[in-house]
CSV table of N, CA and C and ligand atoms in Angstrom, one decimal:
chain,number,residue,atom,x,y,z
A,1,MET,N,6.7,1.3,22.2
A,1,MET,CA,7.1,0.2,21.4
A,1,MET,C,6.3,1.2,19.9
A,2,ILE,N,5.2,0.9,20.7
A,2,ILE,CA,4.0,1.7,20.0
A,2,ILE,C,4.5,3.1,19.4
A,3,CYS,N,5.2,3.8,20.3
A,3,CYS,CA,5.7,5.3,20.6
A,3,CYS,C,7.0,5.5,19.3
A,4,SER,N,7.7,4.2,19.0
A,4,SER,CA,8.6,4.5,18.5
A,4,SER,C,8.3,3.8,17.1
A,5,LEU,N,7.1,3.2,16.5
A,5,LEU,CA,6.7,2.9,15.6
A,5,LEU,C,6.2,4.5,15.1
A,6,ALA,N,5.4,4.8,15.8
A,6,ALA,CA,4.9,6.6,15.3
A,6,ALA,C,5.8,7.1,14.7
A,7,LYS,N,7.2,7.5,15.9
A,7,LYS,CA,8.1,8.1,15.3
A,7,LYS,C,8.5,8.1,14.4
A,8,SER,N,8.5,6.8,13.6
A,8,SER,CA,9.4,6.0,12.2
A,8,SER,C,8.5,6.2,11.4
A,9,MET,N,7.1,6.5,11.5
A,9,MET,CA,6.5,6.9,10.4
A,9,MET,C,6.2,8.2,9.7
A,10,PRO,N,7.0,8.3,8.7
A,10,PRO,CA,7.3,10.1,7.8
A,10,PRO,C,6.1,10.9,8.2
A,11,ARG,N,6.6,12.3,8.2
A,11,ARG,CA,5.2,13.3,8.1
A,11,ARG,C,4.8,13.9,6.7
A,12,TYR,N,5.5,12.8,5.7
A,12,TYR,CA,5.6,13.9,4.8
A,12,TYR,C,5.4,12.4,3.3
A,13,SER,N,4.7,12.9,2.1
A,13,SER,CA,4.5,11.7,1.2
A,13,SER,C,5.5,12.7,0.4
A,14,VAL,N,6.0,11.1,-0.8
A,14,VAL,CA,7.2,12.0,-1.9
A,14,VAL,C,6.4,11.8,-3.0
A,15,LEU,N,6.3,13.4,-3.7
A,15,LEU,CA,5.8,13.6,-5.2
A,15,LEU,C,7.3,13.1,-5.9
A,16,GLY,N,6.4,12.8,-7.2
A,16,GLY,CA,7.4,12.8,-8.2
A,16,GLY,C,7.3,13.6,-9.8
A,17,HIS,N,7.7,14.2,-10.5
A,17,HIS,CA,7.1,14.9,-12.1
A,17,HIS,C,7.9,14.4,-12.8
A,18,LEU,N,7.6,14.3,-14.4
A,18,LEU,CA,8.9,14.2,-15.1
A,18,LEU,C,8.2,15.0,-16.1
A,19,ASP,N,9.5,15.8,-16.7
A,19,ASP,CA,9.0,17.1,-17.8
A,19,ASP,C,8.2,16.0,-19.1
A,20,ASP,N,7.2,17.3,-19.2
A,20,ASP,CA,6.2,16.7,-20.5
A,20,ASP,C,5.4,15.9,-19.9
A,21,VAL,N,4.9,14.9,-18.7
A,21,VAL,CA,4.1,13.6,-18.9
A,21,VAL,C,3.5,14.6,-17.7
A,22,HIS,N,1.5,14.0,-17.8
A,22,HIS,CA,1.1,14.6,-17.1
A,22,HIS,C,0.9,13.7,-15.5
A,23,GLN,N,0.8,12.3,-15.9
A,23,GLN,CA,1.0,11.2,-14.6
A,23,GLN,C,2.0,11.5,-13.7
A,24,ALA,N,1.7,11.4,-12.9
A,24,ALA,CA,2.3,12.0,-11.2
A,24,ALA,C,2.1,10.9,-10.9
A,25,LEU,N,4.0,10.7,-9.8
A,25,LEU,CA,4.1,9.4,-9.1
A,25,LEU,C,3.8,10.2,-7.6
A,26,LEU,N,2.8,8.9,-6.8
A,26,LEU,CA,3.0,9.6,-5.1
A,26,LEU,C,3.6,8.6,-4.2
A,27,ILE,N,4.5,8.5,-3.6
A,27,ILE,CA,5.1,7.8,-2.9
A,27,ILE,C,4.7,7.8,-1.6
A,28,THR,N,3.5,6.6,-1.1
A,28,THR,CA,2.8,7.3,0.5
A,28,THR,C,3.5,7.3,1.7
A,29,ARG,N,3.1,7.7,2.4
A,29,ARG,CA,4.2,7.1,4.0
A,29,ARG,C,4.3,6.2,4.4
A,30,PRO,N,2.9,5.1,4.6
A,30,PRO,CA,3.5,4.0,4.6
A,30,PRO,C,4.6,3.2,4.1
A,31,ALA,N,4.8,3.3,2.4
A,31,ALA,CA,5.7,3.1,1.5
A,31,ALA,C,6.6,3.4,2.4
A,32,LEU,N,7.0,4.5,2.4
A,32,LEU,CA,8.7,5.2,2.9
A,32,LEU,C,9.1,4.7,4.1
A,33,GLN,N,7.6,5.1,5.2
A,33,GLN,CA,8.7,3.8,6.4
A,33,GLN,C,9.3,2.7,6.3
A,34,HIS,N,8.4,1.5,5.3
A,34,HIS,CA,9.1,0.2,5.2
A,34,HIS,C,10.2,0.6,4.5
A,35,LEU,N,10.4,1.8,3.6
A,35,LEU,CA,11.3,1.8,2.3
A,35,LEU,C,12.7,2.4,4.3
A,36,GLY,N,12.5,3.2,4.9
A,36,GLY,CA,13.7,3.6,5.5
A,36,GLY,C,14.0,2.9,6.5
A,37,ARG,N,13.2,1.8,7.4
A,37,ARG,CA,13.7,0.8,7.9
A,37,ARG,C,15.0,-0.1,7.4
A,38,HIS,N,15.2,-0.3,6.0
A,38,HIS,CA,16.2,-0.7,5.9
A,38,HIS,C,17.4,0.3,4.9
A,39,ARG,N,16.9,1.4,5.4
A,39,ARG,CA,18.5,2.2,4.8
A,39,ARG,C,19.8,1.1,5.1
A,40,GLN,N,20.8,1.5,4.3
A,40,GLN,CA,22.2,1.4,5.0
A,40,GLN,C,22.8,2.5,5.5
A,41,SER,N,22.4,2.6,6.9
A,41,SER,CA,22.8,3.2,7.7
A,41,SER,C,23.9,2.9,8.6
A,42,THR,N,24.1,1.8,8.5
A,42,THR,CA,26.0,1.4,9.1
A,42,THR,C,26.6,0.9,8.3
A,43,PRO,N,27.6,1.0,9.1
A,43,PRO,CA,29.4,0.6,7.3
A,43,PRO,C,29.1,-0.7,7.7
A,44,TRP,N,27.9,-1.8,8.3
A,44,TRP,CA,27.9,-2.9,7.9
A,44,TRP,C,26.5,-3.4,7.0
A,45,ALA,N,26.1,-2.6,7.6
A,45,ALA,CA,24.5,-2.5,6.7
A,45,ALA,C,24.9,-3.6,4.7
A,46,THR,N,24.1,-4.9,5.0
A,46,THR,CA,23.7,-4.9,3.3
A,46,THR,C,22.9,-4.4,2.8
A,47,GLU,N,23.1,-4.6,1.0
A,47,GLU,CA,21.8,-4.0,0.1
A,47,GLU,C,20.5,-5.2,0.9
A,48,ALA,N,19.5,-3.5,0.7
A,48,ALA,CA,18.0,-4.6,0.7
A,48,ALA,C,17.6,-4.7,-0.2
A,49,GLY,N,16.3,-5.0,-0.5
A,49,GLY,CA,15.4,-4.8,-1.5
A,49,GLY,C,14.3,-5.2,-1.8
A,50,GLY,N,13.5,-5.1,-2.6
A,50,GLY,CA,11.6,-6.1,-3.0
A,50,GLY,C,11.3,-5.3,-4.2
A,51,GLN,N,9.8,-5.5,-3.6
A,51,GLN,CA,9.2,-5.1,-4.9
A,51,GLN,C,8.2,-3.9,-4.6
A,52,LEU,N,7.4,-2.8,-5.0
A,52,LEU,CA,6.9,-1.8,-4.7
A,52,LEU,C,5.2,-2.3,-5.8
A,53,PHE,N,4.4,-1.7,-5.1
A,53,PHE,CA,3.0,-2.2,-5.2
A,53,PHE,C,1.9,-1.3,-5.4
A,54,GLY,N,1.1,-0.7,-6.1
A,54,GLY,CA,0.0,0.3,-6.2
A,54,GLY,C,-0.9,0.2,-7.1
A,55,THR,N,-1.1,1.0,-7.2
A,55,THR,CA,-2.0,1.4,-8.6
A,55,THR,C,-1.6,2.2,-9.5
A,56,ILE,N,-2.6,2.4,-10.7
A,56,ILE,CA,-2.3,3.2,-11.9
A,56,ILE,C,-3.9,4.2,-12.1
A,57,ASN,N,-3.3,5.1,-12.7
A,57,ASN,CA,-5.0,5.8,-13.3
A,57,ASN,C,-4.2,6.4,-14.1
A,58,ALA,N,-4.5,7.4,-15.0
A,58,ALA,CA,-4.6,8.3,-15.9
A,58,ALA,C,-3.5,9.7,-15.3
A,59,ALA,N,-4.0,10.1,-14.2
A,59,ALA,CA,-3.6,11.0,-13.6
A,59,ALA,C,-2.2,10.6,-12.8
A,60,GLN,N,-2.2,9.5,-12.0
A,60,GLN,CA,-1.3,9.1,-10.7
A,60,GLN,C,-0.7,7.7,-10.8
A,61,VAL,N,1.0,7.9,-10.6
A,61,VAL,CA,1.1,6.1,-10.6
A,61,VAL,C,1.1,6.7,-8.7
A,62,CYS,N,1.3,5.1,-8.2
A,62,CYS,CA,1.0,5.7,-6.4
A,62,CYS,C,1.7,4.3,-6.2
A,63,VAL,N,2.6,4.6,-5.4
A,63,VAL,CA,3.2,3.0,-4.6
A,63,VAL,C,2.4,3.5,-3.2
A,64,ILE,N,1.8,2.1,-2.8
A,64,ILE,CA,0.6,2.2,-1.3
A,64,ILE,C,1.9,1.3,-1.0
A,65,GLU,N,2.4,0.2,-1.4
A,65,GLU,CA,3.1,-0.9,-0.1
A,65,GLU,C,4.5,-1.2,-1.1
A,66,ALA,N,5.5,-1.3,-0.4
A,66,ALA,CA,6.6,-1.9,-0.6
A,66,ALA,C,7.4,-3.1,0.2
A,67,SER,N,7.3,-4.2,-0.6
A,67,SER,CA,7.5,-6.0,0.2
A,67,SER,C,8.9,-6.1,-0.5
A,68,GLY,N,9.3,-7.1,0.8
A,68,GLY,CA,11.2,-7.1,1.5
A,68,GLY,C,11.6,-6.6,1.7
A,69,PRO,N,13.1,-7.1,2.2
A,69,PRO,CA,14.0,-8.6,1.4
A,69,PRO,C,13.1,-9.3,2.7
A,70,TYR,N,13.4,-10.8,1.8
A,70,TYR,CA,13.4,-12.0,1.6
A,70,TYR,C,14.2,-12.6,2.2
A,71,ALA,N,13.7,-13.6,3.0
A,71,ALA,CA,15.0,-14.9,3.5
A,71,ALA,C,15.2,-15.6,1.9
A,72,GLY,N,16.5,-15.8,1.7
A,72,GLY,CA,16.8,-16.1,0.7
A,72,GLY,C,17.6,-15.2,-0.7
A,73,ASP,N,17.3,-14.2,-0.3
A,73,ASP,CA,17.7,-13.2,-1.4
A,73,ASP,C,19.7,-13.5,-1.4
A,74,GLU,N,20.1,-13.2,-2.4
A,74,GLU,CA,21.0,-12.7,-2.5
A,74,GLU,C,22.0,-11.1,-2.1
A,75,ARG,N,21.9,-11.1,-1.0
A,75,ARG,CA,22.7,-9.7,-0.1
A,75,ARG,C,24.1,-9.3,0.4
A,76,SER,N,24.7,-8.2,-0.1
A,76,SER,CA,26.3,-8.2,0.8
A,76,SER,C,25.9,-6.3,0.0
A,77,ARG,N,27.2,-6.2,0.5
A,77,ARG,CA,27.4,-5.0,0.8
A,77,ARG,C,26.8,-3.7,-0.5
A,78,TYR,N,27.5,-4.2,-1.6
A,78,TYR,CA,26.8,-3.6,-3.0
A,78,TYR,C,26.4,-4.3,-3.9
A,79,ARG,N,25.1,-5.4,-3.8
A,79,ARG,CA,24.6,-6.0,-4.6
A,79,ARG,C,22.6,-6.5,-3.9
A,80,TYR,N,22.0,-6.3,-4.0
A,80,TYR,CA,21.1,-7.1,-4.0
A,80,TYR,C,20.3,-7.6,-5.4
A,81,ARG,N,19.4,-9.2,-4.9
A,81,ARG,CA,18.9,-9.9,-6.0
A,81,ARG,C,17.8,-10.3,-5.2
A,82,SER,N,16.8,-10.1,-5.1
A,82,SER,CA,15.2,-10.5,-4.7
A,82,SER,C,15.5,-12.1,-4.6
A,83,ASN,N,15.1,-13.6,-4.0
A,83,ASN,CA,14.7,-14.6,-4.0
A,83,ASN,C,13.2,-14.6,-4.9
A,84,PRO,N,13.9,-14.8,-6.4
A,84,PRO,CA,12.8,-15.4,-7.0
A,84,PRO,C,11.3,-16.1,-7.1
A,85,ALA,N,11.3,-16.6,-6.4
A,85,ALA,CA,9.8,-17.6,-5.6
A,85,ALA,C,9.5,-17.2,-4.3
A,86,ALA,N,9.8,-16.3,-3.7
A,86,ALA,CA,9.7,-15.1,-2.7
A,86,ALA,C,9.0,-13.9,-3.4
A,87,ALA,N,9.8,-13.2,-4.5
A,87,ALA,CA,8.6,-11.8,-5.1
A,87,ALA,C,8.2,-12.3,-6.1
A,88,GLN,N,7.6,-13.4,-6.5
A,88,GLN,CA,6.5,-14.2,-6.8
A,88,GLN,C,5.5,-14.5,-5.8
A,89,ARG,N,5.8,-15.0,-4.7
A,89,ARG,CA,4.8,-15.0,-4.2
A,89,ARG,C,4.2,-14.0,-3.6
A,90,ALA,N,5.2,-12.7,-2.8
A,90,ALA,CA,4.8,-10.9,-2.8
A,90,ALA,C,3.6,-10.9,-3.8
A,91,ILE,N,4.2,-10.6,-5.7
A,91,ILE,CA,3.5,-10.1,-6.3
A,91,ILE,C,1.8,-10.8,-5.9
A,92,ASP,N,2.2,-12.4,-6.1
A,92,ASP,CA,0.1,-13.1,-6.6
A,92,ASP,C,-0.7,-12.4,-5.4
A,93,ASP,N,0.3,-12.5,-3.8
A,93,ASP,CA,-0.7,-12.0,-3.3
A,93,ASP,C,-0.9,-10.4,-2.9
A,94,ARG,N,0.1,-9.8,-3.8
A,94,ARG,CA,-0.4,-8.2,-3.5
A,94,ARG,C,-1.9,-7.9,-4.2
A,95,HIS,N,-1.7,-8.9,-5.9
A,95,HIS,CA,-2.0,-8.9,-6.8
A,95,HIS,C,-3.7,-9.9,-6.3
A,96,GLY,N,-3.9,-10.5,-5.3
A,96,GLY,CA,-5.4,-10.8,-4.4
A,96,GLY,C,-5.6,-9.4,-4.2
A,97,LYS,N,-4.9,-8.7,-3.4
A,97,LYS,CA,-5.7,-7.6,-2.8
A,97,LYS,C,-6.2,-6.1,-3.5
A,98,GLY,N,-5.9,-6.4,-5.0
A,98,GLY,CA,-5.6,-5.1,-5.8
A,98,GLY,C,-4.9,-4.3,-6.2
A,99,LEU,N,-3.1,-4.9,-6.3
A,99,LEU,CA,-2.4,-3.7,-5.8
A,99,LEU,C,-1.4,-4.5,-7.1
A,100,LEU,N,-1.3,-3.3,-8.0
A,100,LEU,CA,-0.8,-3.8,-9.1
A,100,LEU,C,1.0,-3.8,-8.8
A,101,TYR,N,1.5,-4.9,-9.4
A,101,TYR,CA,3.0,-4.5,-9.4
A,101,TYR,C,3.8,-3.7,-10.2
A,102,LEU,N,4.2,-2.5,-9.5
A,102,LEU,CA,4.8,-2.1,-9.7
A,102,LEU,C,6.3,-1.3,-10.2
A,103,GLY,N,7.3,-2.1,-10.0
A,103,GLY,CA,8.0,-2.5,-9.9
A,103,GLY,C,9.1,-2.8,-8.4
A,104,GLU,N,10.5,-2.1,-8.7
A,104,GLU,CA,11.6,-2.6,-7.7
A,104,GLU,C,11.7,-1.7,-6.9
A,105,TRP,N,12.8,-1.8,-5.9
A,105,TRP,CA,13.4,-1.0,-5.2
A,105,TRP,C,15.1,-2.1,-4.7
A,106,HIS,N,15.7,-1.3,-3.9
A,106,HIS,CA,16.9,-2.2,-3.4
A,106,HIS,C,17.5,-0.5,-2.8
A,107,THR,N,18.7,-0.5,-1.8
A,107,THR,CA,19.1,0.0,-1.5
A,107,THR,C,20.4,0.5,-1.4
A,108,HIS,N,20.8,1.5,-1.1
A,108,HIS,CA,22.4,1.4,-2.0
A,108,HIS,C,23.5,2.3,-0.5
A,109,ALA,N,24.7,2.2,-0.3
A,109,ALA,CA,25.7,2.8,0.7
A,109,ALA,C,25.7,3.7,0.4
A,110,GLU,N,24.6,4.8,-0.1
A,110,GLU,CA,25.4,6.4,-0.4
A,110,GLU,C,24.5,6.9,-0.2
A,111,ASP,N,24.4,8.6,0.4
A,111,ASP,CA,23.5,9.2,0.6
A,111,ASP,C,22.7,9.4,-0.2
A,112,HIS,N,22.9,10.4,-1.3
A,112,HIS,CA,22.3,10.6,-2.5
A,112,HIS,C,22.5,9.4,-3.4
A,113,PRO,N,21.2,8.1,-3.6
A,113,PRO,CA,21.8,7.3,-4.5
A,113,PRO,C,21.5,7.7,-6.1
A,114,SER,N,22.4,6.9,-7.1
A,114,SER,CA,22.5,6.8,-8.8
A,114,SER,C,22.7,5.9,-9.0
A,115,ALA,N,22.0,5.2,-9.8
A,115,ALA,CA,21.9,3.5,-10.7
A,115,ALA,C,23.6,3.1,-10.9
A,116,SER,N,23.7,2.4,-11.0
A,116,SER,CA,25.1,1.4,-11.3
A,116,SER,C,25.0,1.2,-12.5
A,117,ASP,N,25.7,0.5,-13.4
A,117,ASP,CA,25.9,-0.4,-14.4
A,117,ASP,C,24.9,-1.6,-14.2
A,118,LEU,N,25.3,-2.1,-13.0
A,118,LEU,CA,24.6,-3.2,-12.2
A,118,LEU,C,23.0,-3.2,-12.6
A,119,ASP,N,22.8,-2.0,-12.2
A,119,ASP,CA,21.3,-1.8,-12.3
A,119,ASP,C,20.6,-1.2,-13.2
A,120,ASP,N,21.3,-1.3,-14.3
A,120,ASP,CA,20.6,-0.5,-15.6
A,120,ASP,C,20.8,-1.9,-15.8
A,121,ASP,N,21.4,-3.3,-16.3
A,121,ASP,CA,21.4,-4.2,-16.1
A,121,ASP,C,20.1,-5.3,-16.4
A,122,ALA,N,20.0,-5.3,-14.9
A,122,ALA,CA,19.5,-5.5,-14.0
A,122,ALA,C,17.7,-5.6,-14.5
A,123,MET,N,17.9,-3.9,-14.7
A,123,MET,CA,16.5,-3.3,-15.1
A,123,MET,C,16.1,-4.4,-16.8
A,124,ASP,N,17.1,-4.1,-17.8
A,124,ASP,CA,16.9,-4.7,-19.0
A,124,ASP,C,16.4,-5.6,-18.9
A,125,ARG,N,16.7,-6.2,-17.8
A,125,ARG,CA,16.6,-8.5,-18.0
A,125,ARG,C,15.1,-8.1,-17.8
A,126,LEU,N,15.0,-7.4,-16.7
A,126,LEU,CA,13.8,-7.4,-16.2
A,126,LEU,C,12.2,-6.9,-16.9
A,127,ILE,N,12.3,-6.0,-17.6
A,127,ILE,CA,11.5,-6.0,-18.3
A,127,ILE,C,11.7,-6.7,-19.9
A,128,SER,N,12.3,-7.0,-19.8
A,128,SER,CA,12.0,-8.2,-20.9
A,128,SER,C,12.4,-9.8,-20.8
A,129,SER,N,11.9,-9.8,-19.0
A,129,SER,CA,11.8,-11.0,-19.2
A,129,SER,C,9.7,-11.5,-18.0
A,130,SER,N,9.7,-10.1,-18.3
A,130,SER,CA,8.2,-10.4,-17.5
A,130,SER,C,7.4,-9.9,-18.0
A,131,GLN,N,5.5,-10.4,-17.7
A,131,GLN,CA,5.0,-9.7,-18.5
A,131,GLN,C,3.6,-9.6,-18.1
A,132,LEU,N,4.2,-7.8,-18.3
A,132,LEU,CA,3.6,-7.2,-17.5
A,132,LEU,C,2.2,-6.6,-18.1
A,133,ASN,N,1.2,-6.3,-17.7
A,133,ASN,CA,0.4,-5.6,-18.7
A,133,ASN,C,0.1,-3.8,-19.0
A,134,SER,N,1.5,-3.6,-17.9
A,134,SER,CA,2.5,-1.9,-18.2
A,134,SER,C,3.4,-1.9,-18.9
A,135,ASP,N,4.2,-1.0,-20.0
A,135,ASP,CA,5.0,-1.0,-20.6
A,135,ASP,C,6.2,-0.8,-19.6
A,136,SER,N,6.1,-0.3,-18.8
A,136,SER,CA,7.1,0.2,-18.3
A,136,SER,C,6.8,-0.1,-16.8
A,137,LEU,N,7.9,0.0,-16.0
A,137,LEU,CA,8.0,-0.3,-14.0
A,137,LEU,C,8.8,0.8,-13.8
A,138,LEU,N,8.9,0.4,-12.2
A,138,LEU,CA,9.7,1.7,-11.5
A,138,LEU,C,10.8,1.2,-10.7
A,139,MET,N,11.9,1.8,-11.3
A,139,MET,CA,12.9,1.5,-10.3
A,139,MET,C,13.5,2.3,-8.9
A,140,MET,N,13.2,1.7,-8.1
A,140,MET,CA,13.7,2.8,-6.6
A,140,MET,C,15.4,2.1,-6.3
A,141,ILE,N,15.7,3.2,-5.9
A,141,ILE,CA,17.1,3.1,-4.7
A,141,ILE,C,16.7,4.0,-3.7
A,142,VAL,N,17.0,2.8,-2.8
A,142,VAL,CA,17.1,4.3,-1.3
A,142,VAL,C,18.4,4.5,-0.9
A,143,GLY,N,18.8,5.7,-0.7
A,143,GLY,CA,20.2,6.2,-0.2
A,143,GLY,C,20.1,6.2,1.3
A,144,ARG,N,21.3,6.5,2.1
A,144,ARG,CA,20.9,6.5,3.3
A,144,ARG,C,20.2,8.2,3.8
A,145,ALA,N,20.4,9.6,3.0
A,145,ALA,CA,19.5,10.5,3.3
A,145,ALA,C,18.3,10.3,3.5
A,146,ARG,N,17.6,11.5,4.9
A,146,ARG,CA,16.4,10.8,5.3
A,146,ARG,C,14.7,12.1,4.0
A,147,GLY,N,14.6,11.2,3.5
A,147,GLY,CA,13.7,12.7,2.5
A,147,GLY,C,13.6,11.8,1.7
A,148,ALA,N,13.1,12.7,0.3
A,148,ALA,CA,13.0,13.6,-0.8
A,148,ALA,C,14.8,12.9,-1.3
A,149,ALA,N,15.5,13.7,-0.5
A,149,ALA,CA,17.0,13.8,-1.1
A,149,ALA,C,17.8,12.1,-1.4
A,150,GLY,N,17.2,11.6,-0.3
A,150,GLY,CA,17.7,10.4,-0.5
A,150,GLY,C,17.3,8.9,-1.3
A,151,LEU,N,16.1,9.5,-2.4
A,151,LEU,CA,15.6,8.6,-3.2
A,151,LEU,C,16.2,8.8,-4.3
A,152,ALA,N,15.8,8.3,-5.6
A,152,ALA,CA,15.9,8.4,-6.9
A,152,ALA,C,15.0,7.2,-7.4
A,153,VAL,N,14.1,7.4,-8.4
A,153,VAL,CA,13.1,6.6,-8.8
A,153,VAL,C,13.2,6.9,-11.1
A,154,TRP,N,13.3,5.7,-11.2
A,154,TRP,CA,13.7,5.7,-12.7
A,154,TRP,C,11.9,5.1,-13.4
A,155,CYS,N,11.3,5.8,-14.3
A,155,CYS,CA,10.6,5.0,-15.0
A,155,CYS,C,11.0,4.4,-16.3
A,156,VAL,N,11.4,3.1,-16.2
A,156,VAL,CA,12.2,2.3,-17.2
A,156,VAL,C,10.9,1.8,-18.1
A,157,SER,N,11.3,1.8,-19.2
A,157,SER,CA,10.6,1.7,-20.6
A,157,SER,C,11.6,1.1,-21.6
A,158,GLY,N,12.0,-0.1,-21.9
A,158,GLY,CA,12.6,-0.4,-23.1
A,158,GLY,C,14.1,-0.4,-22.1
A,159,LYS,N,15.1,0.4,-23.2
A,159,LYS,CA,16.0,1.3,-23.6
A,159,LYS,C,15.8,2.5,-22.9
A,160,ASN,N,14.8,2.8,-22.2
A,160,ASN,CA,14.4,4.3,-22.3
A,160,ASN,C,14.4,4.2,-20.8
A,161,MET,N,15.1,5.4,-20.4
A,161,MET,CA,15.1,5.5,-18.7
A,161,MET,C,15.4,7.1,-17.8
A,162,ARG,N,13.8,7.0,-17.4
A,162,ARG,CA,13.7,9.0,-17.1
A,162,ARG,C,13.7,8.6,-15.8
A,163,GLN,N,14.5,9.4,-15.0
A,163,GLN,CA,14.4,10.3,-14.2
A,163,GLN,C,13.4,11.0,-13.2
A,164,TRP,N,12.8,10.4,-12.2
A,164,TRP,CA,11.7,11.4,-11.7
A,164,TRP,C,12.4,11.9,-11.2
A,165,SER,N,11.4,13.8,-11.3
A,165,SER,CA,12.1,14.5,-10.2
A,165,SER,C,11.1,15.1,-8.6
A,166,LEU,N,11.8,14.5,-7.6
A,166,LEU,CA,11.3,14.4,-6.2
A,166,LEU,C,10.9,15.5,-5.2
A,167,SER,N,9.7,15.8,-4.9
A,167,SER,CA,9.1,16.3,-3.7
A,167,SER,C,9.0,15.8,-2.6
A,168,GLU,N,9.4,16.5,-1.3
A,168,GLU,CA,8.1,15.8,-0.6
A,168,GLU,C,6.9,16.9,-0.1
A,169,SER,N,5.8,16.6,0.2
A,169,SER,CA,4.8,17.1,0.5
A,169,SER,C,4.3,16.6,2.1
A,170,SER,N,3.9,17.8,2.5
A,170,SER,CA,3.2,17.5,4.1
A,170,SER,C,1.9,17.2,3.8
A,171,GLU,N,0.8,17.7,3.0
A,171,GLU,CA,-0.6,17.9,2.5
A,171,GLU,C,-1.2,16.3,2.6
A,172,SER,N,-2.1,16.1,3.2
A,172,SER,CA,-2.6,14.8,3.2
A,172,SER,C,-3.4,15.2,1.7
A,173,ILE,N,-2.8,14.0,1.2
A,173,ILE,CA,-2.8,13.6,-0.4
A,173,ILE,C,-4.0,12.3,-0.6
A,174,LEU,N,-5.0,11.9,-1.6
A,174,LEU,CA,-5.9,11.2,-1.3
A,174,LEU,C,-5.4,10.6,-2.1
A,175,VAL,N,-5.0,8.9,-2.1
A,175,VAL,CA,-4.9,8.0,-2.7
A,175,VAL,C,-5.9,7.5,-3.6
A,176,SER,N,-6.0,7.8,-5.4
A,176,SER,CA,-7.1,7.4,-5.5
A,176,SER,C,-6.6,6.2,-6.6
A,177,LYS,N,-7.8,5.3,-6.8
A,177,LYS,CA,-7.4,3.9,-7.4
A,177,LYS,C,-7.8,4.4,-8.8
B,1,ZN,ZN1,22.1,-1.2,-7.4
């Protein structure tokens, strides 16, 4: 058991960059481990998803933890929607631990994920309905390929979506608060 847990912990973090933006994105190994467990690697697997939590400073947006999926979510092969009450409980719980709500993640049954029209609409609704202290959110899609190639992450603010360029880093990186 311990052995299989250790094996599933990725040996890398994922770094993200946007052109002309100094702030970098860091997705930590424990967050990647959680996301990796929900990859749609079988033909019958339904979409999974949840929320992203971490810290933000001038230099870095750091994804420390991913939560979900939850009982009561809407899930099918090509659709995911978090149970709103469960998502809110997760946000309140992480807030108590000093972690900010950073955005949403869900899986796609494709190797290298891209956003669907449904995803764009969902993110618009989310941005306009939430009372955030930051005016932008992350949207992450977890595909079937392993590593950075199987991830797609956008920075969404208003109608503006920008996709982070992702790479893997095997160096141990300090998580700064
Ligand atoms: Zn989607």
